[in-house]
mmCIF file of C-alpha atoms in Angstrom:
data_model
loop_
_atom_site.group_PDB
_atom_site.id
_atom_site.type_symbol
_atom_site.label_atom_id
_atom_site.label_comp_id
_atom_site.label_asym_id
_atom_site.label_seq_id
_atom_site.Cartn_x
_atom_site.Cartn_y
_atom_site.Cartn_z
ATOM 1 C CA UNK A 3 19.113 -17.266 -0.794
ATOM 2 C CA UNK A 4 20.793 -18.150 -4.173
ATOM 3 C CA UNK A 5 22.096 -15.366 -6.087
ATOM 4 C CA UNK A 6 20.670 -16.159 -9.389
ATOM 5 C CA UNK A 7 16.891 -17.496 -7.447
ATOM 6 C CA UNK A 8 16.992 -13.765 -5.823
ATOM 7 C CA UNK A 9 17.469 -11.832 -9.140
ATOM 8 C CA UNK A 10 15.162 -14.191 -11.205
ATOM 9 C CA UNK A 11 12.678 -12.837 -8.611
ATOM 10 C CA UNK A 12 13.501 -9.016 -9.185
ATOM 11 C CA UNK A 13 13.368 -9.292 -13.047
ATOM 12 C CA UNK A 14 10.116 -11.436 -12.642
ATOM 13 C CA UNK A 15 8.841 -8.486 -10.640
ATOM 14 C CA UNK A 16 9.800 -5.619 -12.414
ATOM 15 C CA UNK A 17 8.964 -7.967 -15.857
ATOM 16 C CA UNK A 18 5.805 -7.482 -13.966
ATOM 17 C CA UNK A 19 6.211 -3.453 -13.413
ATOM 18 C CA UNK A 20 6.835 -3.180 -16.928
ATOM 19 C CA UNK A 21 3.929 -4.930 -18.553
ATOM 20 C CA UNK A 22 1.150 -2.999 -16.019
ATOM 21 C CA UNK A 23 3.156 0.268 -16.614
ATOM 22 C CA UNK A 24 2.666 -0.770 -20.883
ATOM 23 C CA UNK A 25 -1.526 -1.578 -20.021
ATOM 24 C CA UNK A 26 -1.674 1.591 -17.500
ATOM 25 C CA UNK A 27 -0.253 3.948 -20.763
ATOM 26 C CA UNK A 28 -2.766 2.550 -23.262
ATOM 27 C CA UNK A 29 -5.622 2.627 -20.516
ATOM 28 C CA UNK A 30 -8.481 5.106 -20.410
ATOM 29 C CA UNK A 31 -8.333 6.074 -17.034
ATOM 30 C CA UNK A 32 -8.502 9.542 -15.839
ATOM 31 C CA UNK A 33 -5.268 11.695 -16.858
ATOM 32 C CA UNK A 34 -5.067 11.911 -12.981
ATOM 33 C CA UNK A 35 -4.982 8.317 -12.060
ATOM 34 C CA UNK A 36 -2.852 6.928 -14.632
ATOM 35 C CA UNK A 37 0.091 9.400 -14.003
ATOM 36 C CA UNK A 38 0.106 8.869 -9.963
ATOM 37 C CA UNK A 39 -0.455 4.958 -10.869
ATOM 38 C CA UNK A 40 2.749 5.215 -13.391
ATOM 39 C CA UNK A 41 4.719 7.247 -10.821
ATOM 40 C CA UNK A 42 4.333 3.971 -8.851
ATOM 41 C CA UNK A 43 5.138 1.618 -11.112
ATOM 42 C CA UNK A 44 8.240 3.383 -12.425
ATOM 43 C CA UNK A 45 9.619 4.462 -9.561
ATOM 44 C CA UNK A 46 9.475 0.477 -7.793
ATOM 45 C CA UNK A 47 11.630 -0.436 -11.121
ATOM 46 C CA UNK A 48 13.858 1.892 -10.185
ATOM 47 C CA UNK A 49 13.897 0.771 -6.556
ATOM 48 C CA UNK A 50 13.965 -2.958 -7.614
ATOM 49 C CA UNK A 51 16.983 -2.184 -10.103
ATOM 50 C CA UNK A 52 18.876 -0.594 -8.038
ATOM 51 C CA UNK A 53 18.727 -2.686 -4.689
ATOM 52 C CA UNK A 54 19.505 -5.795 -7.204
ATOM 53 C CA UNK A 55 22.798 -4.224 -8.653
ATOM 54 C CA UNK A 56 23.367 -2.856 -4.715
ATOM 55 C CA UNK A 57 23.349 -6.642 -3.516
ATOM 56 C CA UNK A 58 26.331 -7.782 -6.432
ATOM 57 C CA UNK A 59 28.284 -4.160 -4.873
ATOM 58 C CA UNK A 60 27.737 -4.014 -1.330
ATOM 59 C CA UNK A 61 30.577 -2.367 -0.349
ATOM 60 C CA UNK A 62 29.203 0.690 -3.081
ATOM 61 C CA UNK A 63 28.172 3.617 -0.813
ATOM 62 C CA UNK A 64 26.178 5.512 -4.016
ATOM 63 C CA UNK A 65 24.178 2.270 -4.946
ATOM 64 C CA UNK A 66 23.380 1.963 -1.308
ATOM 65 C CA UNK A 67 22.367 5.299 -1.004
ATOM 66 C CA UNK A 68 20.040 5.658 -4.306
ATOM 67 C CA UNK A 69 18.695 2.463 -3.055
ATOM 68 C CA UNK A 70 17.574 4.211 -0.010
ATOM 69 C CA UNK A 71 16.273 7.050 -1.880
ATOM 70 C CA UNK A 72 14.458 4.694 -4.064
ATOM 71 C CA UNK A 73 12.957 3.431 -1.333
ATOM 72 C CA UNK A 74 11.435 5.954 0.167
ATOM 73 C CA UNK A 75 10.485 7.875 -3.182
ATOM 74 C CA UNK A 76 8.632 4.415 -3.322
ATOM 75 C CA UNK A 77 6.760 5.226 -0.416
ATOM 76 C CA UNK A 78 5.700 8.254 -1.567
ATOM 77 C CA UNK A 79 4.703 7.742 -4.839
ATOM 78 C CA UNK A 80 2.206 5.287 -2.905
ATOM 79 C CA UNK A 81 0.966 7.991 -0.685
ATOM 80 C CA UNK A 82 0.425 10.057 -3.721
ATOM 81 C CA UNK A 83 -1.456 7.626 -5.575
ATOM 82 C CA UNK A 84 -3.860 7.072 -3.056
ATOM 83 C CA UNK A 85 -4.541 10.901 -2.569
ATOM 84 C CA UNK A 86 -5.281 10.823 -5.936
ATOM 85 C CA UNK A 87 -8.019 8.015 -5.650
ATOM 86 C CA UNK A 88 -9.459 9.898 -3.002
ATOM 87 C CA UNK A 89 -9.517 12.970 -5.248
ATOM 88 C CA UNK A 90 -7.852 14.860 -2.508
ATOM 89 C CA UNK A 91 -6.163 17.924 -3.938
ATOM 90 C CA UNK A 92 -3.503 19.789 -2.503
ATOM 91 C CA UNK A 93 -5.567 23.639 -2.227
ATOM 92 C CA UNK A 94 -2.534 25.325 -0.450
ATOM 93 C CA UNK A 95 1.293 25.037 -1.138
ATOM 94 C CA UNK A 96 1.754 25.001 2.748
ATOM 95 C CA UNK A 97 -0.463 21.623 2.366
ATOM 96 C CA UNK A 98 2.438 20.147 -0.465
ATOM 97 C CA UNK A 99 5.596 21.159 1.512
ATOM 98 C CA UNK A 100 3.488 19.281 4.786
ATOM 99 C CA UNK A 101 3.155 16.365 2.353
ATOM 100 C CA UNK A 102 6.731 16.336 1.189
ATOM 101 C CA UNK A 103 8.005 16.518 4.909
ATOM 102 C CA UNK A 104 9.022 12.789 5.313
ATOM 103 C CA UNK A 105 10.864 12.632 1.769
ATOM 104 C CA UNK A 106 12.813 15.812 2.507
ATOM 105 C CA UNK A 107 13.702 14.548 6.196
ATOM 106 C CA UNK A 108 14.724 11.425 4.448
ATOM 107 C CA UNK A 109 16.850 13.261 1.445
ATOM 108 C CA UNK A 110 18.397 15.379 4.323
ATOM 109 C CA UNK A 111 19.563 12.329 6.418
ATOM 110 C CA UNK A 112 20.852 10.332 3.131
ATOM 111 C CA UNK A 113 22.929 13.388 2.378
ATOM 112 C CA UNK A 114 24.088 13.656 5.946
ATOM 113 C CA UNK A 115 24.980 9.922 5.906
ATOM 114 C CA UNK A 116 28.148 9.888 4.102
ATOM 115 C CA UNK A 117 29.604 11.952 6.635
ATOM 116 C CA UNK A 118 28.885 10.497 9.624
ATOM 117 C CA UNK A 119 26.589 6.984 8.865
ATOM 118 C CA UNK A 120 23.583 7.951 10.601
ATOM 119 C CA UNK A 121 21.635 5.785 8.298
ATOM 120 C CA UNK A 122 24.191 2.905 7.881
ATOM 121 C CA UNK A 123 27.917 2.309 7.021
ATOM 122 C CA UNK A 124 29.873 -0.189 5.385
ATOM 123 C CA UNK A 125 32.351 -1.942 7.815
ATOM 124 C CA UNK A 126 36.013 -3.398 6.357
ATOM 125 C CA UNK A 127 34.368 -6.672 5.442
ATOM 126 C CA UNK A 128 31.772 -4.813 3.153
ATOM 127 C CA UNK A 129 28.400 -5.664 5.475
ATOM 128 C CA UNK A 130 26.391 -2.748 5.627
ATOM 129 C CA UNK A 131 25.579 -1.724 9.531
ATOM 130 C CA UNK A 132 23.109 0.158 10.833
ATOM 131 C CA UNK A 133 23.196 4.203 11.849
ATOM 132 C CA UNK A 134 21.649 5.259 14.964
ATOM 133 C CA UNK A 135 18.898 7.430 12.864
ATOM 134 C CA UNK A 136 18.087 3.999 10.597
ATOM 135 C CA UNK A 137 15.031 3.138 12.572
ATOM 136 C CA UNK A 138 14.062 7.297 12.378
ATOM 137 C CA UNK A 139 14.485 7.240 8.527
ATOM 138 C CA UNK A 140 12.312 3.655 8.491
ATOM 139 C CA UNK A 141 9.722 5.396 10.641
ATOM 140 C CA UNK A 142 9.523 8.318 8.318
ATOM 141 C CA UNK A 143 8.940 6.385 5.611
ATOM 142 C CA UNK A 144 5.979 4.339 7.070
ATOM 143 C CA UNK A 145 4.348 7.984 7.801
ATOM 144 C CA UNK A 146 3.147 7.720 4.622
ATOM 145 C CA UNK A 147 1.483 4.188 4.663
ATOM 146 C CA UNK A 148 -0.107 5.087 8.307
ATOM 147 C CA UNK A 149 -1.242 8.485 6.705
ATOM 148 C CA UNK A 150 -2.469 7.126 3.898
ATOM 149 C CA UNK A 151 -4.253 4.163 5.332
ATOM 150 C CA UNK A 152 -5.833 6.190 7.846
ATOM 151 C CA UNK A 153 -7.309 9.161 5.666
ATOM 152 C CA UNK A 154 -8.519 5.957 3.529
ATOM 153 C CA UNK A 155 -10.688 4.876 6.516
ATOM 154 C CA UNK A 156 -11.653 8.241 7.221
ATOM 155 C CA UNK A 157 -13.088 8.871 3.541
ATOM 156 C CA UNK A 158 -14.507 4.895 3.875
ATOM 157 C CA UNK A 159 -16.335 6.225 6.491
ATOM 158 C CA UNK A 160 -17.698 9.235 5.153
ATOM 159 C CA UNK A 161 -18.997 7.164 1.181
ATOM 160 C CA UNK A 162 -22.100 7.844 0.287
ATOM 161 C CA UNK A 163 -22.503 4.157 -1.227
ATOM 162 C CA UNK A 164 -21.378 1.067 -0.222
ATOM 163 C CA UNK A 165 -19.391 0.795 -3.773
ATOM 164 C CA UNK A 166 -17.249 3.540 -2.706
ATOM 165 C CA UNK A 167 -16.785 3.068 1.153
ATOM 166 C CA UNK A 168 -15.632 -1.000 -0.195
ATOM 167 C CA UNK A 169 -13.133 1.240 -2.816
ATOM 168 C CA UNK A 170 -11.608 2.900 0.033
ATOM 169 C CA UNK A 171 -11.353 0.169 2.504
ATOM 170 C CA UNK A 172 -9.805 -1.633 -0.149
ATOM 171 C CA UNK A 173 -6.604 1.517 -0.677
ATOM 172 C CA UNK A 174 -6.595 1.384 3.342
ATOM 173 C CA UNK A 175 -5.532 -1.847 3.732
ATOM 174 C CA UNK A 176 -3.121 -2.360 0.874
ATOM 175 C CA UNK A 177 -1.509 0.282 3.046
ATOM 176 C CA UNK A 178 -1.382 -1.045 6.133
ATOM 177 C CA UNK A 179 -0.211 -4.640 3.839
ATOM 178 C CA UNK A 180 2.539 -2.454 2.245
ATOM 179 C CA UNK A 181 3.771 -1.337 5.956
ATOM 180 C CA UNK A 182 3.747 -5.013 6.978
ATOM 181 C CA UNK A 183 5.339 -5.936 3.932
ATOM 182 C CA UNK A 184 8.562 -3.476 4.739
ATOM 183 C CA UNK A 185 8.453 -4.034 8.557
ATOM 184 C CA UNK A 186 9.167 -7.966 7.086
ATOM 185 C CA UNK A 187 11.530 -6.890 5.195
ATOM 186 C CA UNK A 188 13.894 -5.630 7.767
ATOM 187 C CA UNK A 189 13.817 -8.546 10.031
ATOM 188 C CA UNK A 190 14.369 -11.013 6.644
ATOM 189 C CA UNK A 191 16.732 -9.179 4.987
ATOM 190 C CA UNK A 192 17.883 -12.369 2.689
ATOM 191 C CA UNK A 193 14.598 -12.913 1.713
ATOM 192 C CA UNK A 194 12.596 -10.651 -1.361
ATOM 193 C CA UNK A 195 9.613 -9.716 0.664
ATOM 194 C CA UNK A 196 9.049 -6.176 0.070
ATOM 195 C CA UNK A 197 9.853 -6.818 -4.087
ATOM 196 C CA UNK A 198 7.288 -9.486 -4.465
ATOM 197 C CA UNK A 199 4.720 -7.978 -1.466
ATOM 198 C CA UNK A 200 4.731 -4.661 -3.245
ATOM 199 C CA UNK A 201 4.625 -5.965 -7.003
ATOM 200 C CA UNK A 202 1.581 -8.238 -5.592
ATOM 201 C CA UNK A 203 -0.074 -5.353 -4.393
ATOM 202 C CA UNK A 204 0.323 -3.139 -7.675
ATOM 203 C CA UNK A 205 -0.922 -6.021 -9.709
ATOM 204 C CA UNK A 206 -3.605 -6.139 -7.580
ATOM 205 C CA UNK A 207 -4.405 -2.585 -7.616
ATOM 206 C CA UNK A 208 -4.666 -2.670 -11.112
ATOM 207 C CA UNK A 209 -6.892 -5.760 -11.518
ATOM 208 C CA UNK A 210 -9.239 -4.388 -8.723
ATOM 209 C CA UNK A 211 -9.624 -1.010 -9.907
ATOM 210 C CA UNK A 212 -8.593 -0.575 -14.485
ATOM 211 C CA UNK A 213 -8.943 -3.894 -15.169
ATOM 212 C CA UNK A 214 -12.558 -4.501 -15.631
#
């Protein structure tokens, strides 16, 4: 894809970010909602940044690696957020640190990777190739879309009203979307799909559930 097409389509997106981050701020959503709904709005225009500037300086190991760390920070905040809409609390700090499992593994293998590019590499013609723990540290990452969309179904299940068991359905399957979206991603690497699948999503998060 054209250089200048692809980054017209990451500032469209995080153009995007920005003005749902500006409405989410001056919203009157619960305290609890709006910052796990920020937290995943900020932290994609970090992601989207980052990758963008990472594509002009491939052979960069540190843009690569933020990039990474982006990413899966992205999946998180996601997980998060839809804890949050399920008003599930964390009781026990046993129940956090079981949370934050995935995005430690992940920080642990990034800082590994330098060393000994178990994630990925750059080769002497600057393409980036793949580790042998890449697909591991993709997996990882999609534990929190499967966990998330499956404790959404499980709470669907349980509503009391049909208005709330629709709500939840709704969370579950932007998650299982969002893991499609990055499974895409991977096999068309030259194509946007995860920037414009996940800004999609967030916009229509927000229309579905503040916007009303």
């Amino acid at each position: 894809m054209n250089e200048i097409l692809f980054a017209e389509i990451y500032y469209i997106c995080i153009a995007i970010m920005l003005i749902l981050g500006f409405k989410t701020y001056r919203s009157m959503m619960k305290n609890s909602q709006k910052v796990s709904f920020l937290a995943v709005v900020f932290v994609h225009i970090l992601y989207f940044q980052t990758d963008l500037v990472r594509m002009s300086n491939v052979q960069n190991l540190f843009l690569n690696e933020m990039s990474f760390l982006f990413f899966s920070l992205c999946t998180f905040s996601w997980f998060n957020y839809i804890l949050t809409m399920l008003e599930i609390q964390y009781v026990k700090k046993t129940q956090m640190l079981i949370a934050l499992i995935p995005l430690i593994v992940s920080v642990a293998l990034l800082l590994m990777n330098p060393l000994n590019g178990i994630l990925f590499k750059i080769d002497q013609n600057g393409n980036s190739q793949e580790g042998p723990f890449y697909l591991l540290y993709v997996f990882i990452n999609d534990l929190y879309y499967l966990v998330g969309a499956y404790k959404a179904y499980v709470y669907s299940c349980r509503a009391k009203n049909y208005q709330q068991k629709k709500s939840y359905q709704i969370l579950g399957i932007y998650m299982a979307v969002m893991m499609i979206v990055g499974t895409l991603q991977d096999v068309f690497r030259q194509v946007p799909i995860f920037c414009v699948g996940t800004s999609l999503s967030i916009l229509i998060v927000y229309i579905s559930y503040y916007n009303k």
